[in-house]
Tab-separated table of C-alpha atoms and ligand atoms in Angstrom:
chain	number	residue	atom	x	y	z
A	289	UNK	CA	0.000	0.000	0.000
A	290	UNK	CA	1.020	3.621	-0.400
A	291	UNK	CA	1.683	5.225	2.965
A	292	UNK	CA	2.629	8.723	4.037
A	293	UNK	CA	4.084	9.350	7.474
A	294	UNK	CA	4.152	12.905	8.775
A	295	UNK	CA	6.881	13.432	11.379
A	296	UNK	CA	10.227	11.621	11.153
A	297	UNK	CA	11.057	11.304	14.848
A	298	UNK	CA	11.429	7.988	16.652
A	299	UNK	CA	7.940	6.744	15.941
A	300	UNK	CA	7.599	8.119	12.412
A	301	UNK	CA	10.995	7.114	11.103
A	302	UNK	CA	11.060	3.618	12.602
A	303	UNK	CA	7.461	2.950	11.525
A	304	UNK	CA	8.232	4.222	8.025
A	305	UNK	CA	11.303	2.002	7.692
A	306	UNK	CA	9.452	-1.075	8.999
A	307	UNK	CA	6.397	-0.499	6.778
A	308	UNK	CA	8.729	-0.178	3.781
A	309	UNK	CA	10.586	-3.319	4.794
A	310	UNK	CA	7.418	-5.432	4.637
A	311	UNK	CA	6.749	-4.143	1.119
A	312	UNK	CA	4.706	-0.932	1.396
A	313	UNK	CA	5.598	2.250	-0.534
A	314	UNK	CA	6.407	4.830	2.136
A	315	UNK	CA	7.047	8.543	2.003
A	316	UNK	CA	8.158	10.241	5.229
A	317	UNK	CA	7.434	13.954	5.588
A	318	UNK	CA	9.205	16.248	8.029
A	319	UNK	CA	9.188	20.032	8.160
A	320	UNK	CA	12.771	20.070	9.426
A	321	UNK	CA	14.730	20.554	6.227
A	322	UNK	CA	18.064	19.686	7.841
A	323	UNK	CA	16.686	16.367	9.037
A	324	UNK	CA	15.262	15.521	5.616
A	325	UNK	CA	18.570	16.442	3.937
A	326	UNK	CA	20.419	14.148	6.359
A	327	UNK	CA	18.023	11.299	5.618
A	328	UNK	CA	18.371	11.868	1.878
A	329	UNK	CA	22.165	11.567	2.313
A	330	UNK	CA	21.617	8.282	4.148
A	331	UNK	CA	22.429	9.708	7.593
A	332	UNK	CA	20.160	8.716	10.486
A	333	UNK	CA	19.446	11.533	12.963
A	334	UNK	CA	18.857	9.170	15.924
A	335	UNK	CA	20.738	6.197	17.333
A	336	UNK	CA	18.542	3.134	17.246
A	337	UNK	CA	19.989	-0.370	16.775
A	338	UNK	CA	19.160	-1.806	13.336
A	339	UNK	CA	17.531	1.376	12.018
A	340	UNK	CA	20.336	2.557	9.745
A	341	UNK	CA	20.544	-0.753	7.843
A	342	UNK	CA	16.775	-0.829	7.502
A	343	UNK	CA	16.548	2.726	6.161
A	344	UNK	CA	19.443	2.315	3.703
A	345	UNK	CA	18.118	-1.018	2.438
A	346	UNK	CA	14.614	0.318	1.785
A	347	UNK	CA	15.801	3.589	0.259
A	348	UNK	CA	17.950	1.533	-2.137
A	349	UNK	CA	14.919	-0.634	-2.948
A	350	UNK	CA	12.972	2.587	-3.697
A	351	UNK	CA	10.302	1.768	-1.136
A	352	UNK	CA	11.247	4.575	1.266
A	353	UNK	CA	11.410	8.281	0.407
A	354	UNK	CA	11.754	11.537	2.321
A	355	UNK	CA	10.366	14.997	1.641
A	356	UNK	CA	9.539	18.266	3.362
A	357	UNK	CA	6.338	18.642	1.349
A	358	UNK	CA	3.071	17.520	2.951
A	359	UNK	CA	1.372	17.881	-0.404
A	360	UNK	CA	3.816	15.516	-2.104
A	361	UNK	CA	3.449	13.011	0.748
A	362	UNK	CA	-0.324	13.057	1.034
A	363	UNK	CA	-1.001	13.217	-2.684
A	364	UNK	CA	0.134	9.741	-3.571
A	365	UNK	CA	-0.866	7.965	-0.346
A	366	UNK	CA	-3.861	5.789	0.568
A	367	UNK	CA	-3.178	6.200	4.275
A	368	UNK	CA	-1.591	9.163	6.067
A	369	UNK	CA	-0.052	8.623	9.504
A	370	UNK	CA	0.448	11.491	11.925
A	371	UNK	CA	3.541	10.897	14.076
A	372	UNK	CA	4.457	14.344	15.384
A	373	UNK	CA	5.442	15.267	18.951
A	374	UNK	CA	2.797	15.816	21.622
A	375	UNK	CA	4.919	17.572	24.272
A	376	UNK	CA	3.757	18.314	27.800
A	377	UNK	CA	2.591	21.748	28.937
A	378	UNK	CA	3.624	23.110	32.343
A	379	UNK	CA	0.409	21.788	33.981
A	380	UNK	CA	0.988	18.249	32.631
A	381	UNK	CA	-1.666	18.451	29.926
A	382	UNK	CA	-0.702	17.692	26.332
A	383	UNK	CA	0.224	20.341	23.792
A	384	UNK	CA	-1.719	19.268	20.705
A	385	UNK	CA	-0.729	22.208	18.528
A	386	UNK	CA	1.508	20.103	16.227
A	387	UNK	CA	-1.306	17.608	15.679
A	388	UNK	CA	-3.731	20.424	14.946
A	389	UNK	CA	-1.308	22.058	12.524
A	390	UNK	CA	-0.693	18.798	10.664
A	391	UNK	CA	-4.450	18.139	10.507
A	392	UNK	CA	-4.896	21.526	8.820
A	393	UNK	CA	-1.986	20.897	6.438
A	394	UNK	CA	-3.482	17.545	5.439
A	395	UNK	CA	-6.919	19.122	5.029
A	396	UNK	CA	-5.503	21.756	2.688
A	397	UNK	CA	-4.116	19.189	0.241
A	398	UNK	CA	-6.881	16.547	0.310
A	399	UNK	CA	-8.617	16.235	-3.058
A	400	UNK	CA	-12.285	15.751	-3.738
A	401	UNK	CA	-13.451	12.141	-4.140
A	402	UNK	CA	-10.069	10.640	-3.170
A	403	UNK	CA	-10.740	8.576	-0.034
A	404	UNK	CA	-8.010	8.849	2.586
A	405	UNK	CA	-7.482	7.272	5.978
A	406	UNK	CA	-5.835	9.637	8.445
A	407	UNK	CA	-4.167	7.724	11.250
A	408	UNK	CA	-3.062	9.152	14.533
A	409	UNK	CA	0.051	7.331	15.753
A	410	UNK	CA	1.232	9.997	18.208
A	411	UNK	CA	0.301	9.509	21.868
A	412	UNK	CA	-2.754	11.712	22.364
A	413	UNK	CA	-5.512	12.234	24.934
A	414	UNK	CA	-8.747	10.331	24.465
A	415	UNK	CA	-11.128	12.174	22.098
A	416	UNK	CA	-8.320	13.710	20.021
A	417	UNK	CA	-9.488	11.719	16.983
A	418	UNK	CA	-12.797	13.589	17.086
A	419	UNK	CA	-10.931	16.892	17.112
A	420	UNK	CA	-8.709	15.843	14.204
A	421	UNK	CA	-11.762	14.829	12.176
A	422	UNK	CA	-13.513	18.153	12.955
A	423	UNK	CA	-10.418	20.113	11.952
A	424	UNK	CA	-9.958	18.265	8.665
A	425	UNK	CA	-13.640	18.701	7.860
A	426	UNK	CA	-13.455	22.414	8.608
A	427	UNK	CA	-10.298	23.128	6.607
A	428	UNK	CA	-10.794	20.890	3.573
A	429	UNK	CA	-12.660	21.439	0.324
A	430	UNK	CA	-16.262	20.271	0.069
A	431	UNK	CA	-16.589	16.674	-1.136
A	432	UNK	CA	-13.434	15.382	0.543
A	433	UNK	CA	-13.924	11.871	1.981
A	434	UNK	CA	-11.786	10.565	4.810
A	435	UNK	CA	-11.847	8.616	8.070
A	436	UNK	CA	-9.760	9.094	11.186
A	437	UNK	CA	-8.201	6.079	12.905
A	438	UNK	CA	-6.201	5.765	16.116
A	439	UNK	CA	-3.258	3.381	15.928
A	440	UNK	CA	-1.076	3.897	19.019
A	441	UNK	CA	2.554	2.809	18.932
A	442	UNK	CA	4.082	0.721	21.717
A	443	UNK	CA	7.727	0.610	20.627
A	444	UNK	CA	10.475	1.101	23.183
A	445	UNK	CA	13.551	3.162	22.384
A	446	UNK	CA	16.611	0.974	22.063
A	447	UNK	CA	14.595	-1.939	20.653
A	448	UNK	CA	12.223	0.012	18.442
A	449	UNK	CA	12.898	-2.047	15.285
A	450	UNK	CA	12.210	-5.499	16.805
A	451	UNK	CA	9.275	-4.040	18.789
A	452	UNK	CA	7.749	-2.783	15.558
A	453	UNK	CA	8.515	-5.852	13.462
A	454	UNK	CA	7.249	-8.300	16.094
A	455	UNK	CA	4.698	-6.430	18.197
A	456	UNK	CA	2.752	-8.040	21.069
A	457	UNK	CA	-0.366	-6.481	19.609
A	458	UNK	CA	-1.557	-3.954	17.097
A	459	UNK	CA	-4.364	-1.671	18.200
A	460	UNK	CA	-6.610	-0.242	15.497
A	461	UNK	CA	-9.239	2.178	16.710
A	462	UNK	CA	-11.685	3.053	13.988
A	463	UNK	CA	-15.348	3.847	13.606
A	464	UNK	CA	-15.492	2.944	9.883
A	465	UNK	CA	-15.245	-0.586	8.477
A	466	UNK	CA	-13.564	0.620	5.318
A	467	UNK	CA	-10.773	2.365	7.239
A	468	UNK	CA	-10.270	-0.565	9.624
A	469	UNK	CA	-10.025	-2.996	6.680
A	470	UNK	CA	-7.282	-0.862	5.108
A	471	UNK	CA	-5.388	-0.743	8.387
A	472	UNK	CA	-5.640	-4.518	8.764
A	473	UNK	CA	-4.185	-4.897	5.283
A	474	UNK	CA	-1.216	-2.663	6.174
A	475	UNK	CA	-0.437	-4.801	9.210
A	476	UNK	CA	-1.082	-8.212	7.623
A	477	UNK	CA	2.628	-8.875	6.882
A	478	UNK	CA	3.522	-8.402	10.561
A	479	UNK	CA	1.455	-11.459	11.536
A	480	UNK	CA	0.708	-10.050	14.995
A	481	UNK	CA	-2.497	-10.146	17.056
A	482	UNK	CA	-4.761	-7.236	16.094
A	483	UNK	CA	-7.255	-5.616	18.443
A	484	UNK	CA	-9.937	-3.548	16.744
A	485	UNK	CA	-11.692	-0.956	18.904
A	486	UNK	CA	-13.465	2.355	18.590
A	487	UNK	CA	-11.234	5.450	18.299
A	488	UNK	CA	-11.623	6.606	21.920
A	489	UNK	CA	-10.696	3.210	23.396
A	490	UNK	CA	-7.573	2.928	21.234
A	491	UNK	CA	-6.420	6.366	22.366
A	492	UNK	CA	-7.020	5.457	25.986
A	493	UNK	CA	-5.156	2.137	25.677
A	494	UNK	CA	-1.869	3.937	25.107
A	495	UNK	CA	-2.051	6.152	28.210
A	496	UNK	CA	-3.436	3.308	30.319
A	497	UNK	CA	-0.628	0.941	29.189
A	498	UNK	CA	2.238	3.354	29.880
A	499	UNK	CA	0.712	4.346	33.222
A	500	UNK	CA	0.381	0.703	34.230
A	501	UNK	CA	4.049	0.025	33.409
A	502	UNK	CA	5.072	3.098	35.443
A	503	UNK	CA	2.850	1.830	38.258
A	504	UNK	CA	4.734	-1.488	38.221
A	505	UNK	CA	8.058	0.371	38.520
A	506	UNK	CA	6.858	2.562	41.399
A	507	UNK	CA	5.363	-0.486	43.092
A	508	UNK	CA	8.667	-2.352	43.078
A	509	UNK	CA	10.493	0.806	44.165
A	510	UNK	CA	8.147	1.091	47.156
A	511	UNK	CA	8.762	-2.601	47.913
A	512	UNK	CA	12.524	-1.891	47.648
A	513	UNK	CA	12.217	0.579	50.519
A	514	UNK	CA	10.644	-2.118	52.684
A	515	UNK	CA	13.449	-4.459	51.642
A	516	UNK	CA	16.017	-1.867	52.722
A	517	UNK	CA	14.286	-1.450	56.068
A	518	UNK	CA	13.981	-5.190	56.677
A	519	UNK	CA	17.117	-6.701	55.130
A	520	UNK	CA	15.230	-8.479	52.320
A	521	UNK	CA	16.498	-8.464	48.718
A	522	UNK	CA	14.243	-6.714	46.182
A	523	UNK	CA	15.692	-8.684	43.249
A	524	UNK	CA	14.620	-11.951	44.884
A	525	UNK	CA	11.229	-10.486	45.778
A	526	UNK	CA	10.739	-9.327	42.169
A	527	UNK	CA	11.716	-12.802	40.898
A	528	UNK	CA	9.297	-14.386	43.338
A	529	UNK	CA	6.316	-12.258	42.413
A	530	UNK	CA	7.281	-12.084	38.738
A	531	UNK	CA	7.159	-15.858	38.374
A	532	UNK	CA	3.408	-15.585	38.793
A	533	UNK	CA	2.337	-15.360	35.153
A	534	UNK	CA	-0.473	-13.021	36.114
A	535	UNK	CA	2.162	-10.508	37.273
A	536	UNK	CA	5.277	-11.159	35.137
A	537	UNK	CA	8.882	-10.190	35.910
A	538	UNK	CA	9.143	-7.339	33.360
A	539	UNK	CA	9.168	-3.766	34.641
A	540	UNK	CA	9.877	-4.908	38.180
A	541	UNK	CA	13.458	-3.622	38.250
A	542	UNK	CA	13.969	-1.308	41.189
A	543	UNK	CA	16.170	1.738	40.693
A	544	UNK	CA	16.388	5.519	40.860
A	545	UNK	CA	13.136	5.829	38.939
A	546	UNK	CA	11.724	5.893	35.446
A	547	UNK	CA	12.523	8.690	33.005
A	548	UNK	CA	12.582	9.301	29.271
A	549	UNK	CA	10.359	11.163	26.911
A	550	UNK	CA	7.329	8.904	27.452
A	551	UNK	CA	6.549	7.777	30.996
A	552	UNK	CA	6.903	11.074	32.901
A	553	UNK	CA	4.949	12.917	30.193
A	554	UNK	CA	2.281	10.267	29.687
A	555	UNK	CA	1.558	9.752	33.370
A	556	UNK	CA	1.228	13.518	33.852
A	557	UNK	CA	-1.030	13.634	30.792
A	558	UNK	CA	-3.241	10.792	32.025
A	559	UNK	CA	-3.614	12.557	35.381
A	560	UNK	CA	-4.565	15.791	33.568
A	561	UNK	CA	-7.006	13.940	31.285
A	562	UNK	CA	-8.732	12.206	34.197
A	563	UNK	CA	-8.904	15.476	36.146
A	564	UNK	CA	-10.417	17.120	33.080
A	565	UNK	CA	-13.010	14.364	32.795
A	566	UNK	CA	-13.918	14.820	36.469
A	567	UNK	CA	-12.420	11.474	37.570
A	568	UNK	CA	-9.144	12.333	39.370
A	569	UNK	CA	-6.662	9.422	39.232
A	570	UNK	CA	-5.053	9.669	42.686
A	571	UNK	CA	-3.208	6.368	42.325
A	572	UNK	CA	-1.123	7.822	39.482
A	573	UNK	CA	-0.208	10.850	41.581
A	574	UNK	CA	1.306	8.435	44.101
A	575	UNK	CA	3.177	6.695	41.261
A	576	UNK	CA	4.732	10.055	40.353
A	577	UNK	CA	5.550	10.841	43.983
A	578	UNK	CA	7.319	7.520	44.600
A	579	UNK	CA	9.267	7.984	41.385
A	580	UNK	CA	10.533	11.448	42.341
A	581	UNK	CA	11.460	10.251	45.844
A	582	UNK	CA	13.616	7.397	44.527
A	583	UNK	CA	16.211	9.832	43.248
A	584	UNK	CA	16.033	12.066	46.327
A	585	UNK	CA	16.523	9.073	48.634
A	586	UNK	CA	19.488	7.921	46.551
A	587	UNK	CA	21.180	11.331	46.816
A	588	UNK	CA	20.417	11.370	50.572
A	589	UNK	CA	22.200	8.051	51.001
A	590	UNK	CA	25.194	9.291	49.016
A	591	UNK	CA	25.275	12.457	51.117
A	592	UNK	CA	25.046	10.421	54.335
A	593	UNK	CA	28.035	8.335	53.318
A	594	UNK	CA	30.213	11.220	52.095
A	595	UNK	CA	28.955	13.517	54.870
A	596	UNK	CA	29.316	16.612	52.674
A	597	UNK	CA	29.132	16.552	48.898
A	598	UNK	CA	30.864	19.871	48.348
A	599	UNK	CA	34.262	19.373	46.624
A	600	UNK	CA	33.920	15.573	46.660
A	601	UNK	CA	34.904	13.897	43.407
A	602	UNK	CA	31.979	11.869	42.168
A	603	UNK	CA	32.141	9.771	38.999
A	604	UNK	CA	28.790	9.172	37.316
A	605	UNK	CA	28.442	6.318	34.841
A	606	UNK	CA	25.420	6.751	32.606
A	607	UNK	CA	23.517	9.762	31.270
A	608	UNK	CA	20.877	8.258	28.988
A	609	UNK	CA	17.428	7.496	30.419
A	610	UNK	CA	18.103	3.787	29.852
A	611	UNK	CA	20.766	1.708	28.068
A	612	UNK	CA	21.068	1.175	24.282
A	613	UNK	CA	19.917	4.642	23.340
A	614	UNK	CA	21.508	8.073	23.011
A	615	UNK	CA	18.364	9.720	24.370
A	616	UNK	CA	19.002	11.926	27.391
A	617	UNK	CA	15.596	13.623	27.548
A	618	UNK	CA	14.034	13.562	31.034
A	619	UNK	CA	16.755	11.185	32.143
A	620	UNK	CA	16.982	10.510	35.872
A	621	UNK	CA	20.749	10.066	35.400
A	622	UNK	CA	21.007	13.682	34.193
A	623	UNK	CA	18.955	14.829	37.197
A	624	UNK	CA	21.388	13.017	39.493
A	625	UNK	CA	24.346	14.774	37.839
A	626	UNK	CA	22.604	18.131	38.197
A	627	UNK	CA	21.718	17.478	41.859
A	628	UNK	CA	25.360	16.706	42.598
A	629	UNK	CA	26.611	19.768	40.745
A	630	UNK	CA	24.062	21.910	42.612
A	631	UNK	CA	25.647	20.675	45.853
A	632	UNK	CA	29.079	21.656	44.496
A	633	UNK	CA	30.395	18.130	44.108
A	634	UNK	CA	33.111	17.731	41.442
A	635	UNK	CA	31.369	15.496	38.952
A	636	UNK	CA	32.973	13.524	36.121
A	637	UNK	CA	30.613	11.756	33.747
A	638	UNK	CA	30.865	9.005	31.193
A	639	UNK	CA	28.198	7.476	28.973
A	640	UNK	CA	28.808	5.216	25.962
A	641	UNK	CA	26.269	6.990	23.725
A	642	UNK	CA	24.752	9.938	25.577
A	643	UNK	CA	27.674	12.376	25.984
A	644	UNK	CA	27.170	14.276	22.748
A	645	UNK	CA	23.482	15.038	23.233
A	646	UNK	CA	23.910	15.858	26.930
A	647	UNK	CA	26.546	18.439	25.985
A	648	UNK	CA	24.644	19.718	22.939
A	649	UNK	CA	21.489	20.342	24.999
A	650	UNK	CA	23.605	21.902	27.810
A	651	UNK	CA	22.223	19.419	30.347
A	652	UNK	CA	25.416	18.752	32.297
A	653	UNK	CA	27.125	22.112	32.449
A	654	UNK	CA	29.782	22.112	35.142
A	655	UNK	CA	30.509	18.380	34.843
A	656	UNK	CA	33.867	17.073	33.614
A	657	UNK	CA	33.660	14.756	30.632
A	658	UNK	CA	35.584	11.488	30.589
A	659	UNK	CA	36.311	9.428	27.501
A	660	UNK	CA	35.955	6.074	29.261
A	661	UNK	CA	34.412	4.538	32.360
A	662	UNK	CA	37.874	4.022	33.858
A	663	UNK	CA	38.984	7.585	33.173
A	664	UNK	CA	35.871	8.853	34.985
A	665	UNK	CA	36.699	7.086	38.271
A	666	UNK	CA	40.258	8.424	38.586
A	667	UNK	CA	40.705	9.877	42.118
A	668	UNK	CA	36.944	9.684	42.725
A	669	UNK	CA	35.526	9.608	46.246
A	670	UNK	CA	32.476	7.732	44.977
A	671	UNK	CA	31.180	6.072	41.835
A	672	UNK	CA	27.496	6.433	40.949
A	673	UNK	CA	25.931	4.068	38.405
A	674	UNK	CA	22.928	5.893	36.980
A	675	UNK	CA	22.183	3.894	33.801
A	676	UNK	CA	22.595	0.143	33.498
A	677	UNK	CA	24.758	-0.096	30.363
A	678	UNK	CA	25.936	-3.705	30.017
A	679	UNK	CA	29.486	-2.604	29.345
A	680	UNK	CA	29.721	-1.077	32.825
A	681	UNK	CA	29.367	-4.505	34.422
A	682	UNK	CA	32.261	-5.740	32.240
A	683	UNK	CA	34.705	-3.091	33.533
A	684	UNK	CA	37.720	-4.373	35.496
A	685	UNK	CA	36.641	-3.466	39.035
A	686	UNK	CA	40.021	-4.305	40.545
A	687	UNK	CA	41.389	-1.517	38.340
A	688	UNK	CA	38.481	0.751	39.326
A	689	UNK	CA	39.440	0.267	42.962
A	690	UNK	CA	43.078	1.153	42.274
A	691	UNK	CA	42.047	4.314	40.453
A	692	UNK	CA	39.506	5.586	42.981
A	693	UNK	CA	40.439	7.684	45.972
A	694	UNK	CA	37.961	5.857	48.216
A	695	UNK	CA	36.176	2.680	47.039
A	696	UNK	CA	32.506	3.668	47.355
A	697	UNK	CA	29.963	2.509	44.799
A	698	UNK	CA	26.356	3.730	44.613
A	699	UNK	CA	24.552	1.530	42.152
A	700	UNK	CA	21.255	3.187	41.260
A	701	UNK	CA	20.270	0.420	38.826
A	702	UNK	CA	21.307	-2.761	40.687
A	703	UNK	CA	23.687	-3.522	37.848
A	704	UNK	CA	26.469	-5.162	39.835
A	705	UNK	CA	26.647	-8.362	41.834
A	706	UNK	CA	27.012	-7.228	45.477
A	707	UNK	CA	29.196	-10.206	46.473
A	708	UNK	CA	31.607	-9.589	43.566
A	709	UNK	CA	32.232	-5.911	44.332
A	710	UNK	CA	32.335	-6.408	48.088
A	711	UNK	CA	34.908	-9.195	47.675
A	712	UNK	CA	37.117	-6.631	45.942
A	713	UNK	CA	36.824	-4.357	48.978
A	714	UNK	CA	34.211	-1.876	47.782
A	715	UNK	CA	31.695	-0.267	50.091
A	716	UNK	CA	28.627	-0.967	47.925
A	717	UNK	CA	25.132	0.536	48.131
A	718	UNK	CA	22.307	-0.423	45.786
A	719	UNK	CA	18.504	-0.216	45.722
A	720	UNK	CA	16.489	-2.547	47.952
A	721	UNK	CA	19.377	-4.908	48.643
A	722	UNK	CA	21.419	-5.303	51.807
B	977	UGA	C1	7.929	3.245	26.900
B	977	UGA	C2	7.063	1.985	26.786
B	977	UGA	O1	7.769	0.868	27.353
B	977	UGA	C3	6.731	1.693	25.327
B	977	UGA	O2	5.858	0.559	25.236
B	977	UGA	C4	6.030	2.926	24.727
B	977	UGA	O3	5.725	2.736	23.358
B	977	UGA	C5	6.950	4.124	24.864
B	977	UGA	O4	7.245	4.330	26.264
B	977	UGA	C6	6.240	5.319	24.297
B	977	UGA	O5	5.230	5.752	24.866
B	977	UGA	O6	6.614	5.771	23.219
B	977	UGA	P1	10.535	3.817	26.554
B	977	UGA	O7	10.214	5.135	27.168
B	977	UGA	O8	11.318	3.765	25.291
B	977	UGA	O9	9.167	2.990	26.249
B	977	UGA	O10	11.382	2.985	27.612
B	977	UGA	P2	11.112	1.854	28.687
B	977	UGA	O11	11.942	0.685	28.343
B	977	UGA	O12	9.685	1.608	28.912
B	977	UGA	O13	11.750	2.535	29.991
B	977	UGA	C7	11.195	3.724	30.564
B	977	UGA	C8	11.893	4.063	31.864
B	977	UGA	O14	11.544	3.106	32.883
B	977	UGA	C9	13.421	4.041	31.793
B	977	UGA	O15	13.921	5.176	32.488
B	977	UGA	C10	13.813	2.776	32.527
B	977	UGA	O16	15.068	2.873	33.146
B	977	UGA	C11	12.698	2.667	33.554
B	977	UGA	N1	12.479	1.287	34.046
B	977	UGA	C12	12.008	0.332	33.193
B	977	UGA	C13	12.702	0.986	35.369
B	977	UGA	O17	13.115	1.833	36.185
B	977	UGA	N2	12.459	-0.300	35.794
B	977	UGA	C14	11.995	-1.282	34.981
B	977	UGA	O18	11.792	-2.419	35.450
B	977	UGA	C15	11.779	-0.943	33.633
């Protein structure tokens, strides 16, 4: 099928590449000329394992194109996906101005008697589909025929390509049989379970799913506190409850809290949506509170051990909001670095992929930059592990101990084996483990 995807960020670009890879003709539209020029040169603006190969392969096969022109994109497409950002506003509610703008741009180029399906893939509040349909109706020529569908995306950064190619489920929210049938045809090659719903339910599924995952994380973090107070081990507790198939072990890793461009924003949005609908979701406010406290408690424990943070040399491993990505947006690791700098600690950071963006966005001003994990720990009074990159667990810890001034490790992601580091003589603190 002929598909147009408006917005070439994480969701748009990865979806476009995957749709092309299963045989569809895809044109990706982005209003950022620099980004489109990069893509046309074969350069990928984001780091995502497997994405570069996929894009290059499908561009070469002439199934994947890029343009800055909405008209060019929409003109030749049967289905138009909207995958533009829906950033948070200061009160937590969602800024839908990009969606509204794209809806108007699409409306302006729709032609009479050419049926189009307009699909919302961005994460949006329930009832946005109705607004998109109203907007297109209002700004298009008479006689234009279209349907609006909600098709939320569940990919995770760092494994976006496999998540998209082999999804747990595909949610298609549509109120028209014709549109739903076209969507089912697009997804046929993926051979994944498809759930068809009305538009409102599909929109709600996305916020409810992300909020539930965040709830699981805050739940295990609250359990971790009880483990710390009682001498139990949160990893064992998570294994024990996770072996119940009704619960599952995923998203039960205790740590310094969830971050990234999705969970914090989506939980805040779901709270704002429920408030707006007159059904305040107090449980989610507690999820947010526990999450914020995890980092504060971690810094408190570091401060307790070092007594004063001022002028102490602290090495921080990890800046990205999770491993296998270069994304540093709303990263708890960055917040930790900033907290330490605010207390006048002398911070040296290292991250395998996140350094460039952290510097570019001026997120870690005042921190020293190391070129390796070992360089970061030189003369340090403490080492903080803020992101669980696999390569950190493979570092030679005997060498780390030689390089550090005092052998203190604060593992905010339970990456290391306590017995291993303690045997080397480290004073080791982690989350929810004695
Ligand atoms: C999340 C969802 O997992 C995706 O399904 C969804 O499509 C995406 O948001 C989105 O809305 O676009 P993502 O933000 O890429 O994906 O990352 P996750 O792997 O979910 O991790 C989010 C945060 O939770 C990270 O900071 C991670 O460190 C933290 N986390 C995750 C924990 O603290 N503990 C866990 O057990 C799991």
